[in-house]
Coordinates of C-alpha atoms in Angstrom, one line a residue:
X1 CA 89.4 73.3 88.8
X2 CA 90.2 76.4 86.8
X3 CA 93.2 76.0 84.6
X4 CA 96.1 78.4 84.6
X5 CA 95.9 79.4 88.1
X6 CA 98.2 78.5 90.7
X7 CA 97.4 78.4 94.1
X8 CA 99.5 76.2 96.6
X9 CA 102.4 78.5 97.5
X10 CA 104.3 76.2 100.1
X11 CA 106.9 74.4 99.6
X12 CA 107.1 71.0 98.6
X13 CA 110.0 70.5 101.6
X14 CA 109.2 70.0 105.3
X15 CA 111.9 72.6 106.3
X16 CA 111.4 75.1 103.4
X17 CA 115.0 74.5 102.1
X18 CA 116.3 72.6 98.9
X19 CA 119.1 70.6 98.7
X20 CA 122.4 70.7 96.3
X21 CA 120.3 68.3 93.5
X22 CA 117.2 71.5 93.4
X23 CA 119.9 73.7 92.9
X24 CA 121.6 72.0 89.9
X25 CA 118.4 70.8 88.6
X26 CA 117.5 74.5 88.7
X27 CA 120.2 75.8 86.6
X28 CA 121.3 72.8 84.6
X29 CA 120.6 74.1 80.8
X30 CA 122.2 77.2 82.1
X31 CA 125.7 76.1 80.6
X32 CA 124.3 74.9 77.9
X33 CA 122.5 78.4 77.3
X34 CA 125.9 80.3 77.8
X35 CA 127.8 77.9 75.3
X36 CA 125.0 78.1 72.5
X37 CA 124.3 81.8 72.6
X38 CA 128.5 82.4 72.3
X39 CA 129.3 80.1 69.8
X40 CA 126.5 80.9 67.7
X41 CA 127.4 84.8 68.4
X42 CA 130.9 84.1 67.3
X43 CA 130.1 81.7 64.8
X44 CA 128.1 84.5 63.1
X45 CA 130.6 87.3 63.8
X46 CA 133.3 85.0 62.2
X47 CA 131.5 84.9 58.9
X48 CA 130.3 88.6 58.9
X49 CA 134.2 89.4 59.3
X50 CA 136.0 87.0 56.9
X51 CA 136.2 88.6 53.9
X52 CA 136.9 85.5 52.0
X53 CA 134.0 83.6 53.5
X54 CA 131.2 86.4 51.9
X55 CA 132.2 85.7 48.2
X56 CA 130.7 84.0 45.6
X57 CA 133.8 81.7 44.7
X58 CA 137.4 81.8 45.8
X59 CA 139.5 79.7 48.7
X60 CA 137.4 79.8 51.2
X61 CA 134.6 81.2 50.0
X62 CA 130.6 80.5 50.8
X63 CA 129.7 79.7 47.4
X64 CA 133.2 77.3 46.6
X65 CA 131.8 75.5 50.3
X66 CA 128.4 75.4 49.1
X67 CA 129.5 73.5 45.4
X68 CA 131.8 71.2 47.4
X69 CA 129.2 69.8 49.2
X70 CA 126.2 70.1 46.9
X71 CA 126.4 65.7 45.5
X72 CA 127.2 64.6 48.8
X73 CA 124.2 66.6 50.8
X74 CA 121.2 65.0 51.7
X75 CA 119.0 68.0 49.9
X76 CA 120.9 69.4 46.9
X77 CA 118.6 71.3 46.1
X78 CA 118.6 73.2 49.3
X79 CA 122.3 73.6 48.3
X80 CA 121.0 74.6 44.7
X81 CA 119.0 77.4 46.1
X82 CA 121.8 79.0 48.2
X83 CA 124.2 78.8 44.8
X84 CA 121.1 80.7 43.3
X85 CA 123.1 83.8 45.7
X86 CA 125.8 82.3 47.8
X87 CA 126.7 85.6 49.6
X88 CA 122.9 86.2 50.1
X89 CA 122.4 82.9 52.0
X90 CA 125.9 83.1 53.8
X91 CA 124.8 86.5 55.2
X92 CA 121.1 84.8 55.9
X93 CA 123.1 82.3 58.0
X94 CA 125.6 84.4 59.6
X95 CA 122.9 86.9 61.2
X96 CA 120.7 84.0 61.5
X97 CA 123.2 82.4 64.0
X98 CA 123.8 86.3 65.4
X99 CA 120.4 86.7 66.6
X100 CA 120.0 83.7 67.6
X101 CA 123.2 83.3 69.6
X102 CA 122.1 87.3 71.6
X103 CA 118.3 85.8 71.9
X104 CA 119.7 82.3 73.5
X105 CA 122.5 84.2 75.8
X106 CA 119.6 87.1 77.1
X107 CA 117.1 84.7 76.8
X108 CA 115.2 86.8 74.7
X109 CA 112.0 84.9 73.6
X110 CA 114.2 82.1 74.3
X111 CA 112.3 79.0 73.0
X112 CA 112.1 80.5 69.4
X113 CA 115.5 81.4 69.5
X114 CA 116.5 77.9 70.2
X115 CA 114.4 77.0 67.7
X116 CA 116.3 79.0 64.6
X117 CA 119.6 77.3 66.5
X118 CA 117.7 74.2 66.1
X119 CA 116.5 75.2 62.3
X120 CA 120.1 76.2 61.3
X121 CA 122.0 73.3 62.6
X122 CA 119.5 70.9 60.7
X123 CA 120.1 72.8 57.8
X124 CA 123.9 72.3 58.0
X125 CA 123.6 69.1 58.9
X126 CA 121.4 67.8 55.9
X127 CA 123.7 69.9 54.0
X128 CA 127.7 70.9 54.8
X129 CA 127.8 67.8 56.9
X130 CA 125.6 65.1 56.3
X131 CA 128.7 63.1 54.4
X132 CA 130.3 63.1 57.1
X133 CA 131.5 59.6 58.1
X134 CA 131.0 58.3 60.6
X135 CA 128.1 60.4 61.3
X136 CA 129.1 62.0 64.8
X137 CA 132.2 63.1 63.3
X138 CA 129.9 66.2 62.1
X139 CA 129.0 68.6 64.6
X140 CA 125.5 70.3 63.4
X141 CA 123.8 67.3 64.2
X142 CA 125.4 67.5 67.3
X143 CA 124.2 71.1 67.7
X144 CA 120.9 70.0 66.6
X145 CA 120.3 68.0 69.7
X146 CA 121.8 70.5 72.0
X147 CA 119.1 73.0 71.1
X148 CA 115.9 70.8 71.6
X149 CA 116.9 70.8 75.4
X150 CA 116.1 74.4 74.9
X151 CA 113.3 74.3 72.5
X152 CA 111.1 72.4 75.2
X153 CA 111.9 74.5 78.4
X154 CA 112.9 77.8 77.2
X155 CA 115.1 79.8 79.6
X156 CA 113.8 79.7 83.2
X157 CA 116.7 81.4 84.9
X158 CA 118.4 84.7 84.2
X159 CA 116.4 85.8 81.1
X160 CA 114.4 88.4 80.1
X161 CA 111.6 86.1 79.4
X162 CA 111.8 84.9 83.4
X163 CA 112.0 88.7 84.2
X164 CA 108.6 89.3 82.1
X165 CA 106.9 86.3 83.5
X166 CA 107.8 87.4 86.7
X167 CA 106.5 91.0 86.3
X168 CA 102.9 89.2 84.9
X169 CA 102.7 87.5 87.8
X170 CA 103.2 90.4 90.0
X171 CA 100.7 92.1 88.5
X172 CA 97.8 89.4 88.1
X173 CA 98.5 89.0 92.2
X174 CA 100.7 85.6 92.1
X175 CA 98.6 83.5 89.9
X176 CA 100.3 83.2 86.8

């Protein structure tokens, strides 16, 4: 058996068709996909524009956020680090959820975008919202799990990633 190649090209149906359930097992992490990529676009966007948020104290500010929830994280000195330069890490975060939200929605090495999604909601999470109580009252750890859906299958559908498969497997003849 050689490994990597794919031979059978039927169809696992008797009449060559798929039902309703292929079909929405086929696309069902593409909502998921849409909703990621645009929140973390506009999550990053919304930082890079709020000219209170990119400040090292004020109302409002990154670093005021970040020494708010420094004794109540469950890593202060991940917190400590980002105080070291709060608008330094708040622009870290903001283009970190930027590129990550365009390479999610284009699908654009999609399962190591997911990943940073995955990466910067744990980070939140053991940091802005980990005193948050009851624990699902704080949504990065939601967000966490959202992305490891991702992590594991990438973005099959509507992609670059899909289109670049696709074009390797033209060219190696249909066996990749």
């Amino acid at each position: 058996m050689t490994h990597g190649m794919h031979t059978d090209t039927h169809t696992p149906y008797l009449d060559g068709g798929r039902d309703w359930r292929d079909t929405a097992t086929r696309y069902a992490l593409l909502p998921l996909r849409v909703f990621l990529g645009v929140t973390f676009i506009y999550a990053g966007l919304d930082k890079l524009t709020d000219s209170a948020f990119m400040k090292d104290a004020g109302s409002g500010s990154i670093g005021d956020m970040m020494r708010a929830v420094r004794d109540s994280s469950a890593i202060p000195a991940l917190v400590d680090l980002a105080l070291k330069n709060p608008v330094a890490f708040g622009n870290a975060i903001a283009f970190g959820e930027l590129a990550v939200g365009i390479g999610t929605l284009l699908g654009v090495f999609a399962r190591l975008s997911a990943l940073g999604g995955a990466l910067i909601s744990l980070s939140l999470w053991l940091t802005v919202s980990w005193a948050s109580d009851p624990y699902y009252y704080g949504n990065d750890l939601a967000y966490l799990m959202a992305w490891l859906p991702l992590v594991l299958a990438g973005a099959p559908m509507f992609s670059v990633d899909a289109a670049r498969r696709a074009r390797r497997r033209q060219r190696s003849g249909g066996y990749r």
